[in-house]
GROMACS .gro file of C-alpha atoms in nm:
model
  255
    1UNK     CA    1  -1.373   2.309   9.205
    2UNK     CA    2  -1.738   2.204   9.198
    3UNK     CA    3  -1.745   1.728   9.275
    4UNK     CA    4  -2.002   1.530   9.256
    5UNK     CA    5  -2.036   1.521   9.568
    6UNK     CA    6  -2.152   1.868   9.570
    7UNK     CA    7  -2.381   1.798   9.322
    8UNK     CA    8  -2.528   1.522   9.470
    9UNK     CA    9  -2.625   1.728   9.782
   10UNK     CA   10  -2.756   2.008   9.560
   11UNK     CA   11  -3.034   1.803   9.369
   12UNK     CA   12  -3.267   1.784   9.663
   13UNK     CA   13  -3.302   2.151   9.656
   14UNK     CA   14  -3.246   2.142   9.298
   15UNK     CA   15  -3.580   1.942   9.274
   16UNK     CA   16  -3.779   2.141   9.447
   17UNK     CA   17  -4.075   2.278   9.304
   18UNK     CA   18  -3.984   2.643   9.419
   19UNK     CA   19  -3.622   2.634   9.360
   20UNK     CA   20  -3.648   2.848   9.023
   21UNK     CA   21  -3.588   3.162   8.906
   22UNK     CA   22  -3.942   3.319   8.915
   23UNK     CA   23  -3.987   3.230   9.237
   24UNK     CA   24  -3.681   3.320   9.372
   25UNK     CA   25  -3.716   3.666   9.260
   26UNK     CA   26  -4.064   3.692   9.408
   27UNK     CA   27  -3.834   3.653   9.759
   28UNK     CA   28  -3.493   3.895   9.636
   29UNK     CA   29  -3.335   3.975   9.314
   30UNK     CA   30  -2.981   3.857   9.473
   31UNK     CA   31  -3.164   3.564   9.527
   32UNK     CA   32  -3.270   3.474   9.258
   33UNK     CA   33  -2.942   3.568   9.093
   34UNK     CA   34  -2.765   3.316   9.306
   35UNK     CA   35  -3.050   3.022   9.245
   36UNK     CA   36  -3.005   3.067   8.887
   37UNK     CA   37  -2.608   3.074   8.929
   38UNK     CA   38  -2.619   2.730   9.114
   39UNK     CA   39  -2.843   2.543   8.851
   40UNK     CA   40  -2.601   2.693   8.615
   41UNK     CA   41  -2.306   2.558   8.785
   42UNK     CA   42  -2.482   2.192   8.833
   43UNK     CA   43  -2.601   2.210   8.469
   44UNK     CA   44  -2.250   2.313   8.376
   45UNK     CA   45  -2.081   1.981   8.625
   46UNK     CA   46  -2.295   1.780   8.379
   47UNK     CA   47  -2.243   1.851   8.074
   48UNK     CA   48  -1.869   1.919   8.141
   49UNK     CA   49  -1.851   1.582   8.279
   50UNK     CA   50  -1.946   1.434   7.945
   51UNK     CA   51  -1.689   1.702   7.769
   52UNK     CA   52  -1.357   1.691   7.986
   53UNK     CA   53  -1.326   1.271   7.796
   54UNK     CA   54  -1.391   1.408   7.475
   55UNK     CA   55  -1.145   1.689   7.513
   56UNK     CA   56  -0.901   1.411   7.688
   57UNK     CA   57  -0.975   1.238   7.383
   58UNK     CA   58  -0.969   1.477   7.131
   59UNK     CA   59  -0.648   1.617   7.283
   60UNK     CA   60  -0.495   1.244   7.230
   61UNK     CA   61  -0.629   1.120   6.879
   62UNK     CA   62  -0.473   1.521   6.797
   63UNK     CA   63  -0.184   1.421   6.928
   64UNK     CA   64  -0.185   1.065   6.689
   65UNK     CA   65  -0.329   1.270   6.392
   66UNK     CA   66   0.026   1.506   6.449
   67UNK     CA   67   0.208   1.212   6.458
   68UNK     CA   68  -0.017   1.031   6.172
   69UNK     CA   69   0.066   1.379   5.957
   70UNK     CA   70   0.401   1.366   6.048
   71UNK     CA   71   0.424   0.997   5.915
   72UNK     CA   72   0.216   1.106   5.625
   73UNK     CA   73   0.498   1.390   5.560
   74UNK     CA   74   0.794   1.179   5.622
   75UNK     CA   75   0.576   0.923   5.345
   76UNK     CA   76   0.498   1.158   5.107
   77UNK     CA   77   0.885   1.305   5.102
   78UNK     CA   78   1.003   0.964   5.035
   79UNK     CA   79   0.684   0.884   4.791
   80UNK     CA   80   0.836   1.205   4.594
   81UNK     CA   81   1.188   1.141   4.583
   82UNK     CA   82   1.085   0.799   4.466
   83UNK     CA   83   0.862   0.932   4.220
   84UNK     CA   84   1.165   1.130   4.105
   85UNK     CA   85   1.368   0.821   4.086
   86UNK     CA   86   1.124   0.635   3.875
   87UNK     CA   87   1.060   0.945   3.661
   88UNK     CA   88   1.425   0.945   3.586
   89UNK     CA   89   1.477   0.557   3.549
   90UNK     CA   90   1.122   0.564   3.338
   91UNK     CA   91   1.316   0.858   3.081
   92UNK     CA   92   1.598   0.635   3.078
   93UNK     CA   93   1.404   0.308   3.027
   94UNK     CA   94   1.216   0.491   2.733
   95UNK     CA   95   1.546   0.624   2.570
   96UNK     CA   96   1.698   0.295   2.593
   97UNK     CA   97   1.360   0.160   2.411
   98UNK     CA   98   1.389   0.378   2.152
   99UNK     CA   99   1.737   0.343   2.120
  100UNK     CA  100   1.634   0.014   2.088
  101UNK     CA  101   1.384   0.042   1.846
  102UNK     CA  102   1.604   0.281   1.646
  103UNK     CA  103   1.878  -0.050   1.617
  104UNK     CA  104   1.634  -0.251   1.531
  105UNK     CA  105   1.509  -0.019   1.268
  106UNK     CA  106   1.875  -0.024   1.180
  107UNK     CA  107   1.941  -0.377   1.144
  108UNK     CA  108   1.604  -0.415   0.948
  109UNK     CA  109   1.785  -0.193   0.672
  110UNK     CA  110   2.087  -0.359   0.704
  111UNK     CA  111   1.927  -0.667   0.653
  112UNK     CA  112   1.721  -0.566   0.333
  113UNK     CA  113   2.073  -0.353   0.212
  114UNK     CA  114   2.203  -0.735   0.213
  115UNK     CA  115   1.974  -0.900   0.088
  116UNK     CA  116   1.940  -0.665  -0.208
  117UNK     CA  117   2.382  -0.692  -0.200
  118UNK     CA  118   2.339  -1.081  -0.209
  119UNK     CA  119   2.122  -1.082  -0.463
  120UNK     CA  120   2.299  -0.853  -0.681
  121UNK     CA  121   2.603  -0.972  -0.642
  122UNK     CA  122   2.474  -1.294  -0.766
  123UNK     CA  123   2.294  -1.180  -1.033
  124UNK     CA  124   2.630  -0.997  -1.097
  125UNK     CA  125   2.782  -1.343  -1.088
  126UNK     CA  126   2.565  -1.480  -1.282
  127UNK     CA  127   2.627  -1.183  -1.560
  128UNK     CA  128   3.006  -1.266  -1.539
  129UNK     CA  129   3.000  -1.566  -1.799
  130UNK     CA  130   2.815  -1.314  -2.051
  131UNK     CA  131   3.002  -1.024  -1.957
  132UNK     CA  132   3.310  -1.212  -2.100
  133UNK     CA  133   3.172  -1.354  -2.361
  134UNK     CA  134   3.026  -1.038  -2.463
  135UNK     CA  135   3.420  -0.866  -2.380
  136UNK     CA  136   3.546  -1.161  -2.633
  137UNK     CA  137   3.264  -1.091  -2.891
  138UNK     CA  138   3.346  -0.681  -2.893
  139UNK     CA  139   3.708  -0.786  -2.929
  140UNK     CA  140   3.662  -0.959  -3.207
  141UNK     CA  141   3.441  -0.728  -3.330
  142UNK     CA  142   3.730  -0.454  -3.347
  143UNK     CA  143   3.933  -0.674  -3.494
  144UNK     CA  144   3.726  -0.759  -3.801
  145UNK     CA  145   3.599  -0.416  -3.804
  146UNK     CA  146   3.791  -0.339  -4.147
  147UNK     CA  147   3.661  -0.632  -4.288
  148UNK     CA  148   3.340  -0.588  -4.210
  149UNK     CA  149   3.300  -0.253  -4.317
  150UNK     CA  150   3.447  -0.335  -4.631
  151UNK     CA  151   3.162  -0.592  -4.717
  152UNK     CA  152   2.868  -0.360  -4.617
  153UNK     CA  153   3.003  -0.064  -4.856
  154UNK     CA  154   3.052  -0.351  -5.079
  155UNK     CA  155   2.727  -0.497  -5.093
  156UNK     CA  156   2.569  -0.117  -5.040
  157UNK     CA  157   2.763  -0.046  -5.369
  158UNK     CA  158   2.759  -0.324  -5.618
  159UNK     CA  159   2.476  -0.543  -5.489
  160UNK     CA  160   2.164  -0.319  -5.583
  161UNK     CA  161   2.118  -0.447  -5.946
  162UNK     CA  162   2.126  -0.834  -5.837
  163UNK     CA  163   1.911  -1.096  -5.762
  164UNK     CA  164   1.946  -1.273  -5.459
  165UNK     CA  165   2.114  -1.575  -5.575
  166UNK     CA  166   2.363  -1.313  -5.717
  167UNK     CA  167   2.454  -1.129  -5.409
  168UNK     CA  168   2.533  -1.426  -5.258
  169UNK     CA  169   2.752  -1.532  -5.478
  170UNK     CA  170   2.955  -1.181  -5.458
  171UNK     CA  171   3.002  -1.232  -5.116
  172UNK     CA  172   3.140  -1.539  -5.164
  173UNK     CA  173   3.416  -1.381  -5.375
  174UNK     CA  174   3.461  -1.104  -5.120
  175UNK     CA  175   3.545  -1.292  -4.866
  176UNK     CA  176   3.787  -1.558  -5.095
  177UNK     CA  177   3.962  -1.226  -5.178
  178UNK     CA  178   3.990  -1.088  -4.828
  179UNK     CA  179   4.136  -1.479  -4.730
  180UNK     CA  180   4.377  -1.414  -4.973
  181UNK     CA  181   4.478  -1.066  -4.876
  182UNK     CA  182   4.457  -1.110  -4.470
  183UNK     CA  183   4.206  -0.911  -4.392
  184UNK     CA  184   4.011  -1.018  -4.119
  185UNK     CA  185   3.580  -1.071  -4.089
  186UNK     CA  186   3.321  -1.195  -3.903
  187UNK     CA  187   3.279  -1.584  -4.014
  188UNK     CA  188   2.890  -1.558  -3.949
  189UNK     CA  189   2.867  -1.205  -4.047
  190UNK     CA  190   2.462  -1.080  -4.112
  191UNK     CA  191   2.457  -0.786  -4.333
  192UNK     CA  192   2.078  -0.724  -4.299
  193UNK     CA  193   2.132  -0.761  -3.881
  194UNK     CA  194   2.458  -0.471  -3.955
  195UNK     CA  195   2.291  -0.237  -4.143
  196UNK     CA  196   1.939  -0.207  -3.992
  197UNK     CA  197   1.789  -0.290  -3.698
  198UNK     CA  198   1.463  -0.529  -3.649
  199UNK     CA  199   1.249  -0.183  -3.512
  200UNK     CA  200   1.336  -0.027  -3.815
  201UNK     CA  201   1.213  -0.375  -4.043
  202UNK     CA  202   0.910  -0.394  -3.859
  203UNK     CA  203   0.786  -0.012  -3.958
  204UNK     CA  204   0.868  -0.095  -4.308
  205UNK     CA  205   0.687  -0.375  -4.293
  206UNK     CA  206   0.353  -0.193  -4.152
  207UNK     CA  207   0.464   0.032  -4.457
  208UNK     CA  208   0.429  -0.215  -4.714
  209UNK     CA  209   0.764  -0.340  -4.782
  210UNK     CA  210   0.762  -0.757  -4.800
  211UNK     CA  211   0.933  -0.946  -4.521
  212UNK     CA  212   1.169  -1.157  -4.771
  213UNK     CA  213   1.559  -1.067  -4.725
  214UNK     CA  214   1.549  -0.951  -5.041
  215UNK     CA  215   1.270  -0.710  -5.025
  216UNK     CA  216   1.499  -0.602  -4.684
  217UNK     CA  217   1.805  -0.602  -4.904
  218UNK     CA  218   1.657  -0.368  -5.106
  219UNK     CA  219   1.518  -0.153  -4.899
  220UNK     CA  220   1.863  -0.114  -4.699
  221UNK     CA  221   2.019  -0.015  -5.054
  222UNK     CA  222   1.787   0.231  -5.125
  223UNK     CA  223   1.761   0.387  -4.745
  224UNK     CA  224   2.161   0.343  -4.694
  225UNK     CA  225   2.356   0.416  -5.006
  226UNK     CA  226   2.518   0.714  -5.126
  227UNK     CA  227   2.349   0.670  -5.518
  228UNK     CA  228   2.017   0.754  -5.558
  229UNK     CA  229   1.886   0.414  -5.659
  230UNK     CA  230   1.644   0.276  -5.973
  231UNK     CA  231   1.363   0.080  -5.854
  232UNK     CA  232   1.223  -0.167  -6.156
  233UNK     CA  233   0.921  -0.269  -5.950
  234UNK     CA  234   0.684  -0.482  -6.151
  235UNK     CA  235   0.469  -0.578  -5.890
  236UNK     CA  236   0.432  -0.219  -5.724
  237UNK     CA  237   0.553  -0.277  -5.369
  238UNK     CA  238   0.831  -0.082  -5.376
  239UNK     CA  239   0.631   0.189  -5.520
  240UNK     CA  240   0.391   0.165  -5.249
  241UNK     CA  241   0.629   0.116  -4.941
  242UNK     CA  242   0.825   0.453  -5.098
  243UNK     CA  243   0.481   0.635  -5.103
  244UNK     CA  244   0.370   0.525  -4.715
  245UNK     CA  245   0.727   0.541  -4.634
  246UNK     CA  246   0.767   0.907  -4.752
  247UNK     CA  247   0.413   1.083  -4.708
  248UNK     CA  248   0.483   1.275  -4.419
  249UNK     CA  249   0.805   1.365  -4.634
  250UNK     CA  250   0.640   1.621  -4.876
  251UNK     CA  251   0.709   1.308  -5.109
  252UNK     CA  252   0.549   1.465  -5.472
  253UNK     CA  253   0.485   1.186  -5.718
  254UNK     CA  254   0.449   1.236  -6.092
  255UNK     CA  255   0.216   0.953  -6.238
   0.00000   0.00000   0.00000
């Protein structure tokens, strides 16, 4: 209940030089109780004047921090469920990509899978001419089978004693004679290329044996046929291939 007013009128006697405690109980202790209480109360006008606009105050910028917090909450709800949202739309995005990715990853192999198919497929077409040949060539390979046959035992049997110029000759008759009697052969048949393969030539060779077809010849005869076979060997390199040939053999040689 205390104005300014009231204040105003106290300050002369709130001045004064007397108007204190210790002199005021000099005089009465109720007194001096009672000057004390009043410069209490006039202290307590002025500061509380200063702190009734900073409670107003406070009170209000409360009152806009509830509502500030309340904004904040409402924000922060919707801030989450968005969060959520994005969360959910950011798994889906990232599935998709790898979905994505894992297409792509597909296609890639598809891609090389036909490539590789186009290629082969035209390296398969391009093996189609000597696949048939090669089909016509093993056809008429079983058909002059017989004949064939017949001149390699032939030339395995009877041919060993002869000279080349010989041999030749023999085959010569052979075939007349299978003319005659219907029996089909190979026109361009190789005896050497029937019997042996070029490997096989080649480590005779390193062994000693001469290159010439009929050093070859020979060496067929004596590796192929069912006799045991005579060797007149002037020169020594039949001796010689024999010996390299068969040293790992146990071959035992009688000088």
């Amino acid at each position: 209940t205390i104005t300014e007013e009231t204040v105003e009128l106290l300050e002369p006697y709130l001045d004064t030089e007397d108007y204190n405690l210790e002199t005021a109980k000099k005089v009465c202790g109720n007194v001096a109780g009672l000057c004390s209480w009043t410069q209490a109360m006039a202290y307590f006008y002025g500061i509380n004047k200063e702190i009734l606009p900073l409670k107003a105050n406070l009170a209000l910028q409360e009152g806009r921090l509830a509502a500030a917090q309340m904004e904040l909450d409402s924000a922060q709800i919707q801030l989450d469920d968005k969060q959520r949202e994005l969360d959910e739309v950011q798994a889906m995005y990232d599935t998709a990509m790898r979905e994505k990715q894992a297409l792509l990853d597909d296609a890639e192999a598809c891609r090389r899978k036909m490539n590789n198919a186009t290629a082969l497929i035209e390296g398969l077409g391009g093996e189609k001419l000597r696949w048939t040949t090669s089909s016509k060539n093993f056809q008429n390979q079983i058909i002059n089978l017989v004949g064939n046959v017949l001149l390699a035992t032939g030339f395995l049997s009877y041919s060993g004693p002869f000279n080349q110029e010989y041999r030749n000759l023999l085959l010569q008759l052979w075939k007349k004679e299978m003319n005659s009697s219907k029996i089909p052969y190979s026109k361009n048949l190789n005896l050497t290329g029937m019997l042996v393969d070029n490997a096989t030539v080649s480590e005779w060779n390193l062994q000693g044996l001469p290159n010439d077809d009929l050093s070859i010849q020979n060496g067929i005869i004596v590796t192929k046929a069912s006799r045991y076979p005579l060797l007149i060997d002037p020169q020594g390199q039949g001796k010689s291939w024999i010996k390299n040939k068969e040293k790992n053999s146990g071959l035992q040689v009688n000088s």
